[in-house]
Amino acid sequence: MSRIITIGRQFGSGGRELGRRLAQELKIEYYDREILGRIAEDTALAEEYIQNVLERQPHNLLPITVGRSFAYVENYAFQQAQSVYQSQTRILRELAEKTDCVIIGRCADYILRELKPLRIFVYADDESRVRRCMEHRREDEAAVTEKQMLRRIRSMDKERTRYYDFYTGLKWGDKNNYDLCVNTSGKVIKELVPAIAKLFD
Amino acid sequence: MSRIITIGRQFGSGGRELGRRLAQELKIEYYDREILGRIAEDTALAEEYIQNVLERQPHNLLPITVGRSFAYVENYAFQQAQSVYQSQTRILRELAEKTDCVIIGRCADYILRELKPLRIFVYADDESRVRRCMEHRREDEAAVTEKQMLRRIRSMDKERTRYYDFYTGLKWGDKNNYDLCVNTSGKVIKELVPAIAKLFD
């Protein structure tokens, strides 16, 4: 099996931890936020701006009258979102062709489909996700309540859905787009990793 | 982790093979069609009738005017379907409390939820499922075309959906109801099994 692994994940499901540990276990590269830096170099845009574009914006940047058609789009912000996405596509392909790796998010399952990656989707129930997010929250977020956290989770998932669906034409989190869907509710992620790694024996 | 494993599966996805091999690998019991025999003993109904009730009928047996309410149902066939389901529930609980096992279908993920089974759902794309079903078809079905096979697959899935949704109030195949969803498209099932078994190390 190809040792290129893409990880889609619900916010707070522990998909990032699972991916990181899996890369360690398999002794292969792990790509996550560092891809932003590479896109920044490639496009000469600021990382923060790119993060915003990649995680929140493309569909909003599209002028309403244009809908899904890419013809005659003159909106500058939208064009930039497109060029960020194209840069991301190029970079992901370069990375994956060069070396075995785990890639977190970024429509990598779709972008790299011709390389037949193992496409994993990680999810969990609300309770587990809220608990995980509360445990991992930053110090300056100590006052955030569980209810607020759940709202943030829902909002992040919505953004990921929009972004993924926009660029792939597929449905984010639909099991048919993945080889393996892993529910981390009530599980210890560290204990799941050796099993997934064994797929590559 | 509990070594009780339930396997829901799309028709033609190879879920049964995966379950059988997993039971062998883990050296635990495997329950599939033999449960029918036990229900037959328990209810004094014919196995064939039970199979029919379990796989095709309950929702159709319910008089339209009664809807989902169980009160005042005097329909004999419906009552029998209910008693078959109750018998199945009793038998599955007895089996699972006695010994580690893999159980195929039969809403076992839901019926045994208090025992916290590992709930697996096995699925695949149409192409893989048609191919698998064509390869495994009986001799007297040699003339069945791929198109006919796809129709049968759709129809079996529909029946499973109805049956599962009716008795559990959940959605059959919805990843949130499972711990692990395995896409067998283009995979060799034998090669997936050691990885799943490793979850129980």
mmCIF file of C-alpha atoms in Angstrom, chain A residues 8-138:
data_model
loop_
_atom_site.group_PDB
_atom_site.id
_atom_site.type_symbol
_atom_site.label_atom_id
_atom_site.label_comp_id
_atom_site.label_asym_id
_atom_site.label_seq_id
_atom_site.Cartn_x
_atom_site.Cartn_y
_atom_site.Cartn_z
ATOM 1 C CA GLY A 8 -9.289 14.605 7.354
ATOM 2 C CA ARG A 9 -10.675 15.284 10.802
ATOM 3 C CA GLN A 10 -13.496 16.862 12.692
ATOM 4 C CA PHE A 11 -12.345 19.700 14.906
ATOM 5 C CA GLY A 12 -11.463 18.334 18.346
ATOM 6 C CA SER A 13 -11.466 14.681 17.288
ATOM 7 C CA GLY A 14 -7.726 14.268 17.812
ATOM 8 C CA GLY A 15 -7.010 13.699 14.124
ATOM 9 C CA ARG A 16 -3.868 15.789 14.295
ATOM 10 C CA GLU A 17 -2.506 13.777 17.228
ATOM 11 C CA LEU A 18 -3.374 10.556 15.458
ATOM 12 C CA GLY A 19 -1.563 11.714 12.319
ATOM 13 C CA ARG A 20 1.511 12.855 14.205
ATOM 14 C CA ARG A 21 1.789 9.609 16.111
ATOM 15 C CA LEU A 22 1.206 7.577 12.982
ATOM 16 C CA ALA A 23 4.039 9.367 11.199
ATOM 17 C CA GLN A 24 6.313 8.685 14.183
ATOM 18 C CA GLU A 25 5.314 5.015 14.283
ATOM 19 C CA LEU A 26 5.924 4.580 10.553
ATOM 20 C CA LYS A 27 9.013 6.811 10.622
ATOM 21 C CA ILE A 28 7.760 8.944 7.752
ATOM 22 C CA GLU A 29 7.380 12.690 7.257
ATOM 23 C CA TYR A 30 4.554 14.635 8.870
ATOM 24 C CA TYR A 31 3.135 17.719 7.180
ATOM 25 C CA ASP A 32 0.704 20.027 8.837
ATOM 26 C CA ARG A 33 1.104 23.740 9.474
ATOM 27 C CA GLU A 34 4.552 23.840 7.877
ATOM 28 C CA ILE A 35 2.797 23.684 4.525
ATOM 29 C CA LEU A 36 1.583 27.223 5.186
ATOM 30 C CA GLY A 37 5.173 28.428 5.281
ATOM 31 C CA ARG A 38 5.877 26.831 1.952
ATOM 32 C CA ILE A 39 2.808 28.381 0.375
ATOM 33 C CA ALA A 40 3.883 31.752 1.785
ATOM 34 C CA GLU A 41 7.265 31.399 0.082
ATOM 35 C CA ASP A 42 5.618 30.262 -3.112
ATOM 36 C CA THR A 43 2.997 33.016 -3.307
ATOM 37 C CA ALA A 44 4.756 35.817 -1.443
ATOM 38 C CA LEU A 45 1.698 36.240 0.755
ATOM 39 C CA ALA A 46 1.725 36.381 4.555
ATOM 40 C CA GLU A 47 1.193 33.083 6.400
ATOM 41 C CA GLU A 48 -1.616 34.537 8.427
ATOM 42 C CA TYR A 49 -3.448 35.655 5.345
ATOM 43 C CA ILE A 50 -2.984 32.238 3.785
ATOM 44 C CA GLN A 51 -4.310 30.507 6.867
ATOM 45 C CA ASN A 52 -7.366 32.702 6.658
ATOM 46 C CA VAL A 53 -7.849 31.955 2.989
ATOM 47 C CA LEU A 54 -7.287 28.232 3.446
ATOM 48 C CA GLU A 55 -9.497 27.731 6.415
ATOM 49 C CA ARG A 56 -12.256 30.220 6.080
ATOM 50 C CA GLN A 57 -12.687 32.122 2.933
ATOM 51 C CA PRO A 58 -12.862 30.905 -0.655
ATOM 52 C CA HIS A 59 -16.633 30.555 -1.027
ATOM 53 C CA ASN A 60 -17.195 33.929 0.640
ATOM 54 C CA LEU A 61 -14.821 35.651 -1.726
ATOM 55 C CA LEU A 62 -16.752 34.591 -4.765
ATOM 56 C CA PRO A 63 -19.052 37.356 -6.067
ATOM 57 C CA ILE A 64 -22.639 36.183 -5.726
ATOM 58 C CA THR A 65 -23.514 36.823 -9.349
ATOM 59 C CA VAL A 66 -20.785 34.493 -10.535
ATOM 60 C CA GLY A 67 -21.904 31.472 -8.541
ATOM 61 C CA ARG A 68 -19.722 28.459 -9.182
ATOM 62 C CA SER A 69 -18.573 29.524 -12.608
ATOM 63 C CA PHE A 70 -14.927 30.504 -12.786
ATOM 64 C CA ALA A 71 -15.343 32.572 -15.952
ATOM 65 C CA TYR A 72 -14.838 36.319 -15.890
ATOM 66 C CA VAL A 73 -14.129 36.424 -12.176
ATOM 67 C CA GLU A 74 -12.383 39.680 -11.580
ATOM 68 C CA ASN A 75 -12.614 39.736 -7.832
ATOM 69 C CA TYR A 76 -9.066 40.169 -6.597
ATOM 70 C CA ALA A 77 -9.496 38.386 -3.240
ATOM 71 C CA PHE A 78 -11.083 35.444 -4.955
ATOM 72 C CA GLN A 79 -8.244 35.212 -7.432
ATOM 73 C CA GLN A 80 -5.797 35.209 -4.567
ATOM 74 C CA ALA A 81 -7.692 32.373 -2.878
ATOM 75 C CA GLN A 82 -7.439 30.481 -6.140
ATOM 76 C CA SER A 83 -3.726 31.061 -6.393
ATOM 77 C CA VAL A 84 -3.229 29.942 -2.795
ATOM 78 C CA TYR A 85 -5.131 26.764 -3.564
ATOM 79 C CA GLN A 86 -3.093 26.177 -6.706
ATOM 80 C CA SER A 87 0.108 26.713 -4.791
ATOM 81 C CA GLN A 88 -1.055 24.292 -2.148
ATOM 82 C CA THR A 89 -1.858 21.720 -4.814
ATOM 83 C CA ARG A 90 1.593 22.063 -6.341
ATOM 84 C CA ILE A 91 3.353 21.830 -2.993
ATOM 85 C CA LEU A 92 1.373 18.819 -1.792
ATOM 86 C CA ARG A 93 2.141 16.967 -5.005
ATOM 87 C CA GLU A 94 5.839 17.767 -4.777
ATOM 88 C CA LEU A 95 6.015 16.604 -1.166
ATOM 89 C CA ALA A 96 4.087 13.394 -1.722
ATOM 90 C CA GLU A 97 6.012 12.448 -4.831
ATOM 91 C CA LYS A 98 9.292 12.937 -3.015
ATOM 92 C CA THR A 99 8.685 10.966 0.149
ATOM 93 C CA ASP A 100 6.259 8.890 2.230
ATOM 94 C CA CYS A 101 4.286 11.134 4.539
ATOM 95 C CA VAL A 102 1.236 11.925 6.624
ATOM 96 C CA ILE A 103 -0.604 15.086 5.586
ATOM 97 C CA ILE A 104 -3.204 16.751 7.783
ATOM 98 C CA GLY A 105 -6.246 18.322 6.135
ATOM 99 C CA ARG A 106 -5.875 20.614 3.097
ATOM 100 C CA CYS A 107 -8.017 18.450 0.767
ATOM 101 C CA ALA A 108 -4.920 16.278 0.408
ATOM 102 C CA ASP A 109 -7.044 13.142 -0.038
ATOM 103 C CA TYR A 110 -8.530 14.740 -3.135
ATOM 104 C CA ILE A 111 -5.477 16.614 -4.429
ATOM 105 C CA LEU A 112 -3.299 13.494 -4.217
ATOM 106 C CA ARG A 113 -5.930 11.033 -5.406
ATOM 107 C CA GLU A 114 -3.827 9.799 -8.292
ATOM 108 C CA LEU A 115 -1.141 8.662 -5.863
ATOM 109 C CA LYS A 116 -3.742 6.480 -4.098
ATOM 110 C CA PRO A 117 -3.073 7.645 -0.562
ATOM 111 C CA LEU A 118 -4.615 5.910 2.421
ATOM 112 C CA ARG A 119 -7.388 8.364 3.202
ATOM 113 C CA ILE A 120 -8.318 8.474 6.867
ATOM 114 C CA PHE A 121 -11.136 10.484 8.409
ATOM 115 C CA VAL A 122 -11.104 10.993 12.179
ATOM 116 C CA TYR A 123 -14.262 11.900 14.070
ATOM 117 C CA ALA A 124 -15.807 11.755 17.520
ATOM 118 C CA ASP A 125 -19.003 12.558 19.371
ATOM 119 C CA ASP A 126 -19.626 16.055 20.751
ATOM 120 C CA GLU A 127 -18.867 15.083 24.323
ATOM 121 C CA SER A 128 -15.389 13.750 23.501
ATOM 122 C CA ARG A 129 -14.588 16.676 21.261
ATOM 123 C CA VAL A 130 -15.611 19.282 23.816
ATOM 124 C CA ARG A 131 -13.588 17.490 26.494
ATOM 125 C CA ARG A 132 -10.523 17.321 24.261
ATOM 126 C CA CYS A 133 -10.789 20.976 23.265
ATOM 127 C CA MET A 134 -11.262 22.073 26.879
ATOM 128 C CA GLU A 135 -8.172 20.122 27.922
ATOM 129 C CA HIS A 136 -6.063 21.561 25.112
ATOM 130 C CA ARG A 137 -7.227 25.154 25.264
ATOM 131 C CA ARG A 138 -4.718 27.939 25.621
#
